[in-house]
Short mmCIF file of C-alpha atoms and ligand atoms in Angstrom, two decimals:
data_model
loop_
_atom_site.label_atom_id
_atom_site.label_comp_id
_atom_site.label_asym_id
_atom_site.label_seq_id
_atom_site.Cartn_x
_atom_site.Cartn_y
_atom_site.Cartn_z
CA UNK B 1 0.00 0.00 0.00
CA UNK B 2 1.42 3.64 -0.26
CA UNK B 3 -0.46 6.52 0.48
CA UNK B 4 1.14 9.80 0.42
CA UNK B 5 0.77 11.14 4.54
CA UNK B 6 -0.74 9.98 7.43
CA UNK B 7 -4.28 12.11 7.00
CA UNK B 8 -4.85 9.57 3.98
CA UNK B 9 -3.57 6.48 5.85
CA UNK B 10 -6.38 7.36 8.62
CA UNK B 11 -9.38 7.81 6.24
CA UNK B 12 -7.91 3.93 5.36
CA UNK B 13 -8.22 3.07 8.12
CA UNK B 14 -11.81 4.62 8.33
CA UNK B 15 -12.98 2.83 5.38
CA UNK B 16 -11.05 -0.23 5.96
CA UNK B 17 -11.42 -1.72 9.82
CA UNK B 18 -9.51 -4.93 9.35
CA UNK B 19 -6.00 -3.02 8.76
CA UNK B 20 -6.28 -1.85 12.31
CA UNK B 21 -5.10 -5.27 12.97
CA UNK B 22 -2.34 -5.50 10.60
CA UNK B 23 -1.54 -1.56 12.42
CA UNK B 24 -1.81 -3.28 15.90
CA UNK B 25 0.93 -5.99 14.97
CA UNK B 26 3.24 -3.35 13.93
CA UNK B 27 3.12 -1.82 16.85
CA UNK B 28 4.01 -4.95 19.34
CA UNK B 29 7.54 -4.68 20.27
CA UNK B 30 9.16 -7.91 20.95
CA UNK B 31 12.13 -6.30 23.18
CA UNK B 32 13.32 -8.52 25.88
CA UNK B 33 15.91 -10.67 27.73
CA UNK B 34 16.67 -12.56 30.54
CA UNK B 35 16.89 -11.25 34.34
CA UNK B 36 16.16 -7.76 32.41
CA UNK B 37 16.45 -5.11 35.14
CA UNK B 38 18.77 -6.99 37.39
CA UNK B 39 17.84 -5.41 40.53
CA UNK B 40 13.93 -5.68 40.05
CA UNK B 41 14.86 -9.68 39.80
CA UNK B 42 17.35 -9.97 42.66
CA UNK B 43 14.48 -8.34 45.01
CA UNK B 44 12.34 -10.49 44.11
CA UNK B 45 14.39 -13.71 44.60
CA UNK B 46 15.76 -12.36 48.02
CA UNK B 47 12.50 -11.02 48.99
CA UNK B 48 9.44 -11.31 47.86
CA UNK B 49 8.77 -14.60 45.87
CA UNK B 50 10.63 -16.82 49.06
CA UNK B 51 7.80 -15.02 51.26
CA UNK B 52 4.79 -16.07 48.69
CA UNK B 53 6.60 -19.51 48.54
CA UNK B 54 6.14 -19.53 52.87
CA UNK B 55 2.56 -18.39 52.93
CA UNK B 56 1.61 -20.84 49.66
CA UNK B 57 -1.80 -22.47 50.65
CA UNK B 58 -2.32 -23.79 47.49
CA UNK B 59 -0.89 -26.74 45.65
CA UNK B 60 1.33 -24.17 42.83
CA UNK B 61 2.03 -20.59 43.03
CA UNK B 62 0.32 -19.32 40.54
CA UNK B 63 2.56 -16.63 38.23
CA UNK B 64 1.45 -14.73 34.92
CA UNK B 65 3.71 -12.92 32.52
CA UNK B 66 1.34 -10.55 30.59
CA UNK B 67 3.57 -9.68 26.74
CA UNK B 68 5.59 -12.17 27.43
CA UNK B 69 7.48 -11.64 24.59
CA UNK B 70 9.70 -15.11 24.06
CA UNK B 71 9.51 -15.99 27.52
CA UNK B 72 12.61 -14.76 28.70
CA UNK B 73 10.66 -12.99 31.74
CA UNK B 74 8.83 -16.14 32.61
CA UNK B 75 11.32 -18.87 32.40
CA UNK B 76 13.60 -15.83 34.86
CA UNK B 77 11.21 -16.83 37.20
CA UNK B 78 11.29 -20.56 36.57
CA UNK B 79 14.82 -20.74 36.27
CA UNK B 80 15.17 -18.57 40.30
CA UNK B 81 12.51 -20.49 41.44
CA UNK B 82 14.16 -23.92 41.21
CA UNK B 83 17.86 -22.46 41.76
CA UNK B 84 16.76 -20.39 45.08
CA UNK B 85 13.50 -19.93 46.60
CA UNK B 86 13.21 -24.05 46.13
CA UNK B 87 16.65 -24.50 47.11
CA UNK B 88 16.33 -22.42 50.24
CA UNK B 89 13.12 -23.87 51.87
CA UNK B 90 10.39 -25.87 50.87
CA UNK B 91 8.17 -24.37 48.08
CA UNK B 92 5.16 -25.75 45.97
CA UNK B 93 5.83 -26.05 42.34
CA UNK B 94 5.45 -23.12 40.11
CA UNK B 95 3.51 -22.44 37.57
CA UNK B 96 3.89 -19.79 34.98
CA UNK B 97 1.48 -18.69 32.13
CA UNK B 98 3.08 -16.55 29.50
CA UNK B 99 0.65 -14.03 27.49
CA UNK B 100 1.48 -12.34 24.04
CA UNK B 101 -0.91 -11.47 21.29
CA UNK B 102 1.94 -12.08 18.90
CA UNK B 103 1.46 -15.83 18.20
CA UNK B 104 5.21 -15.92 16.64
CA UNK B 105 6.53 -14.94 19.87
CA UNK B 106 4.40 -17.72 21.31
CA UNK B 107 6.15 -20.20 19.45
CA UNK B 108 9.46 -19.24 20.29
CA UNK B 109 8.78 -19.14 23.77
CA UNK B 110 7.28 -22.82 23.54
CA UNK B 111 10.19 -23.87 21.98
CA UNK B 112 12.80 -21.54 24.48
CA UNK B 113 15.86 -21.67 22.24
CA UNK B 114 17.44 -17.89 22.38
CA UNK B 115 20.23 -16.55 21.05
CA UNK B 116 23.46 -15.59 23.69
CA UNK B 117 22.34 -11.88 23.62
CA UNK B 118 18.82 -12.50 25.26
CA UNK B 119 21.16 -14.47 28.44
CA UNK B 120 23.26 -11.84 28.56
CA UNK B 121 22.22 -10.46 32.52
CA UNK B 122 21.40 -14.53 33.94
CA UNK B 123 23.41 -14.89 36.11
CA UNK B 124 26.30 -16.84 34.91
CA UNK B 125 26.08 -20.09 37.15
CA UNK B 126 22.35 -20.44 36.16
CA UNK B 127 23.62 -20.55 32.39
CA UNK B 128 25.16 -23.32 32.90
CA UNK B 129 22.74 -24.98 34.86
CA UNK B 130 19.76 -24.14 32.96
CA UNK B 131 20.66 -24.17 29.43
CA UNK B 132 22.64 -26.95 26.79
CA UNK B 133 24.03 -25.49 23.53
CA UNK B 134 22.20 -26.89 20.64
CA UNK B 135 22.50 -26.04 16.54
CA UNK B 136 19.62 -23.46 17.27
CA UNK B 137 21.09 -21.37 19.86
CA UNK B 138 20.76 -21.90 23.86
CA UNK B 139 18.13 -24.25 24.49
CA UNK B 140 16.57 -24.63 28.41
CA UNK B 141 16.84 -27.50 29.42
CA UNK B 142 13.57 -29.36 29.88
CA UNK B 143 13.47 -29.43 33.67
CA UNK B 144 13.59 -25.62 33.98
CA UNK B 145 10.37 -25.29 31.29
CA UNK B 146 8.09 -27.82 33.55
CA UNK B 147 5.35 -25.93 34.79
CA UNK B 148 5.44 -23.09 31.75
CA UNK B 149 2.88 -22.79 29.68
CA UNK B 150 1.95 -19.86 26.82
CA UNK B 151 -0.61 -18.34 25.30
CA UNK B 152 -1.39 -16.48 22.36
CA UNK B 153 -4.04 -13.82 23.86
CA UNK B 154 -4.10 -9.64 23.22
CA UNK B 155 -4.10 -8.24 26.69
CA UNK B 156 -7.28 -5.57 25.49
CA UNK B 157 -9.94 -8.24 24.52
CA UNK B 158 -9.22 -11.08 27.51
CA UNK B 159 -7.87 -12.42 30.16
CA UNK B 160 -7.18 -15.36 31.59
CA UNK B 161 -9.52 -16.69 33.85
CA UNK B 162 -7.96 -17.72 37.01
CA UNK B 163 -6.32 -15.69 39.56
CA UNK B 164 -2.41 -15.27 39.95
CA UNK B 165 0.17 -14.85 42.78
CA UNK B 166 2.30 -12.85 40.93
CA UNK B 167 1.26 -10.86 37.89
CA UNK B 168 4.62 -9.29 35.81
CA UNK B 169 3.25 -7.01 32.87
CA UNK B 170 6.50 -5.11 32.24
CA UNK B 171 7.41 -2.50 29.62
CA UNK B 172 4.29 -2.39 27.51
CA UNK B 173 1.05 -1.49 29.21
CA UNK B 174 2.61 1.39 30.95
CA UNK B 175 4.66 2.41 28.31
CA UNK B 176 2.50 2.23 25.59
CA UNK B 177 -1.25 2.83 25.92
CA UNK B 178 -2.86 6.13 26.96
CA UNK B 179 -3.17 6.66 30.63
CA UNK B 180 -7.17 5.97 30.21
CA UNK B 181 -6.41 2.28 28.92
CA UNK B 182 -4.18 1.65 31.73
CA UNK B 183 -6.12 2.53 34.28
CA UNK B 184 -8.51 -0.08 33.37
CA UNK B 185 -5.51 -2.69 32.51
CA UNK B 186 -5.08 -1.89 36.34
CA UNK B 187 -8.46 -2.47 37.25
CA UNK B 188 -8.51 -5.75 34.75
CA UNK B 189 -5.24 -7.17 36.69
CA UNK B 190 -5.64 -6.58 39.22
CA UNK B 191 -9.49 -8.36 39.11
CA UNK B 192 -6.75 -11.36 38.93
CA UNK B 193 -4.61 -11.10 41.51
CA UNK B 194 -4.67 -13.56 44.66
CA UNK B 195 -5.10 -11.88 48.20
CA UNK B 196 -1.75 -11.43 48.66
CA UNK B 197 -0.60 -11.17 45.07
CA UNK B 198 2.07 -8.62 43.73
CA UNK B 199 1.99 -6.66 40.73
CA UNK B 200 5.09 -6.21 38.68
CA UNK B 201 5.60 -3.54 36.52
CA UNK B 202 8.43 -2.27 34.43
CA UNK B 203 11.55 -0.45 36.69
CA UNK B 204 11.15 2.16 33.97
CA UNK B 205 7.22 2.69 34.54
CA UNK B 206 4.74 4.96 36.74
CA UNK B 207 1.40 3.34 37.38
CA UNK B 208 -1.50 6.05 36.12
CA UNK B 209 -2.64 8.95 38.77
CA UNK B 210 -5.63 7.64 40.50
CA UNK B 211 -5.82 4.00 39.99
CA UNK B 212 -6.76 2.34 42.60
CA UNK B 213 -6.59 -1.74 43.74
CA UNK B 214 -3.09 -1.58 44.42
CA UNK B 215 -0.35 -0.11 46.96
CA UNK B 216 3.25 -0.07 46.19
CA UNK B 217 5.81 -2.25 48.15
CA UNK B 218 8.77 -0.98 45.76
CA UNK B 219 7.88 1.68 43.61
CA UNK B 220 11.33 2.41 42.57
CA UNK B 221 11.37 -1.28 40.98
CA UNK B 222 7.76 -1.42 40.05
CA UNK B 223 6.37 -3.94 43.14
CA UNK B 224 2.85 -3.74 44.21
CA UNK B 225 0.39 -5.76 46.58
CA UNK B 226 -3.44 -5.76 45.82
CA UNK B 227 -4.62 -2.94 48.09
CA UNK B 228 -5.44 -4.69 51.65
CA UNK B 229 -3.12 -7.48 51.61
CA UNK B 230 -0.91 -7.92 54.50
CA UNK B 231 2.81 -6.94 53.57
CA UNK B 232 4.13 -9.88 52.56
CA UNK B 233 7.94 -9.59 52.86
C1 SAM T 301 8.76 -4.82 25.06
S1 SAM T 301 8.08 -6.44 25.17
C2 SAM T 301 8.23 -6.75 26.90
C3 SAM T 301 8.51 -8.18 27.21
C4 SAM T 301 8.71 -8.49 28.69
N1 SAM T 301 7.50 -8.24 29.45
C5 SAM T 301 9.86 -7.69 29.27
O1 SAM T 301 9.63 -6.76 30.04
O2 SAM T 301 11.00 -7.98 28.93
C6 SAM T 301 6.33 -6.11 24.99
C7 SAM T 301 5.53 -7.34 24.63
O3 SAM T 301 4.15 -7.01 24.79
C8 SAM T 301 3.43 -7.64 23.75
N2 SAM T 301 2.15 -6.93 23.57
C9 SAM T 301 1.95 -5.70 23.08
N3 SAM T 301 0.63 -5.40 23.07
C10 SAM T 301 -0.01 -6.49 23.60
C11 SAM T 301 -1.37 -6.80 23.86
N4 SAM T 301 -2.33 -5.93 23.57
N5 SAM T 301 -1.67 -7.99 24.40
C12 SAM T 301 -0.69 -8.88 24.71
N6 SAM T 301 0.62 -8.66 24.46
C13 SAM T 301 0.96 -7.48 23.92
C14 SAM T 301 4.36 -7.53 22.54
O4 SAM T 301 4.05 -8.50 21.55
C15 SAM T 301 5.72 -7.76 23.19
O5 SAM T 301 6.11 -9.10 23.15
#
């Protein structure tokens, strides 16, 4: 298609509803890595995820990644979970959905082979435990994916339907939509968070003025608790 300035591409998009979808896939941005935003990770491994692992009164902790992305964020969490909170005192399995609407970034993440730049902050002992070399790339080693699962699903029309100990939705929502659509993604997460759940957002982000639902633990590294919970560090 080429149309000469934006004014025409909009009266296309007028006339022609089903390229807002083709507009929407342009804008996902598929930017991500492992253990991105070190410190945001390490409190959460020292902190806060050992504490949910103690007050677990359910069979799994439940954990959602919302734009996932590949799946580096939610195979982090795997990956920690197994080498510390597990290793440190007894914890219930873990289990992680991933969300994306992009269903090729779905795939990957199902098939968690990633190149050395998307490992680049693990730290360097869980490399070597975690992942095998293959033709491909790093793969993760099959142990470390148990208890992952993904799905392709756009964040604005639904949501999964259970609710979640931790919920990470990191550098999109609060980066990218207008402060009117993410006050309601805050409403709409945090309609799944457990009692004591947390709320991760990105280190770079600022929840909207006025939302409500939520309190911050960390605000510096983007760590909330649903509004009423007791603290749970
Ligand atoms: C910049 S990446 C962030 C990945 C990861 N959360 C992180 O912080 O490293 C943003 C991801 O959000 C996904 N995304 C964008 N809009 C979405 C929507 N409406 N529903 C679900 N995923 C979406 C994109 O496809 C992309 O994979």
């Amino acid at each position: 298609m080429s149309l000469p300035d934006l004014a025409s591409y909009r009266a296309y998009l007028a006339a022609h509803t089903e390229e807002w979808a083709v507009l929407d896939s342009l804008c996902l941005i598929p930017i991500s890595r492992f253990y991105r935003d070190r410190r945001v990770f390490d409190v959460l491994f020292r902190d806060y995820l050992p504490a949910i692992a103690r007050a677990a009164t359910t069979a799994t902790v439940e954990c959602w990644s919302a734009g996932c992305a590949s799946g580096e964020e939610a195979y982090t969490i795997l990956i920690g979970w197994k080498l510390l909170v597990g290793a440190e005192e007894p914890a219930p399995p873990l289990h992680m959905l991933g969300t994306d609407a992009d269903p090729t970034l779905i795939e990957r993440a199902r098939d968690a082979c990633y190149p050395p730049s998307a490992l680049k902050d693990l730290p360097s002992d869980w490399l070597a435990v975690a992942f095998q070399q293959s033709p491909e790339g790093c793969l993760l080693r099959a142990e470390f994916r148990q208890g992952a699962d993904f799905l392709c699903q756009n964040l604005r029309e639904a949501l999964p339907s259970q609710s979640f100990d931790v919920i990470l939705c990191r550098n999109f929502v609060f980066t990218y939509f207008d402060s009117d659509m993410q006050r309601t993604m805050v409403d709409r997460l945090t309609s799944r968070l457990s009692e004591r759940g947390l709320l991760v957002i990105g280190a770079t982000e600022t929840l909207p003025e006025g939302c409500a639902g939520v309190v911050a633990l960390d605000q510096r590294l983007g760590i909330y608790a649903r509004d009423g919970a007791v603290d749970c560090r």
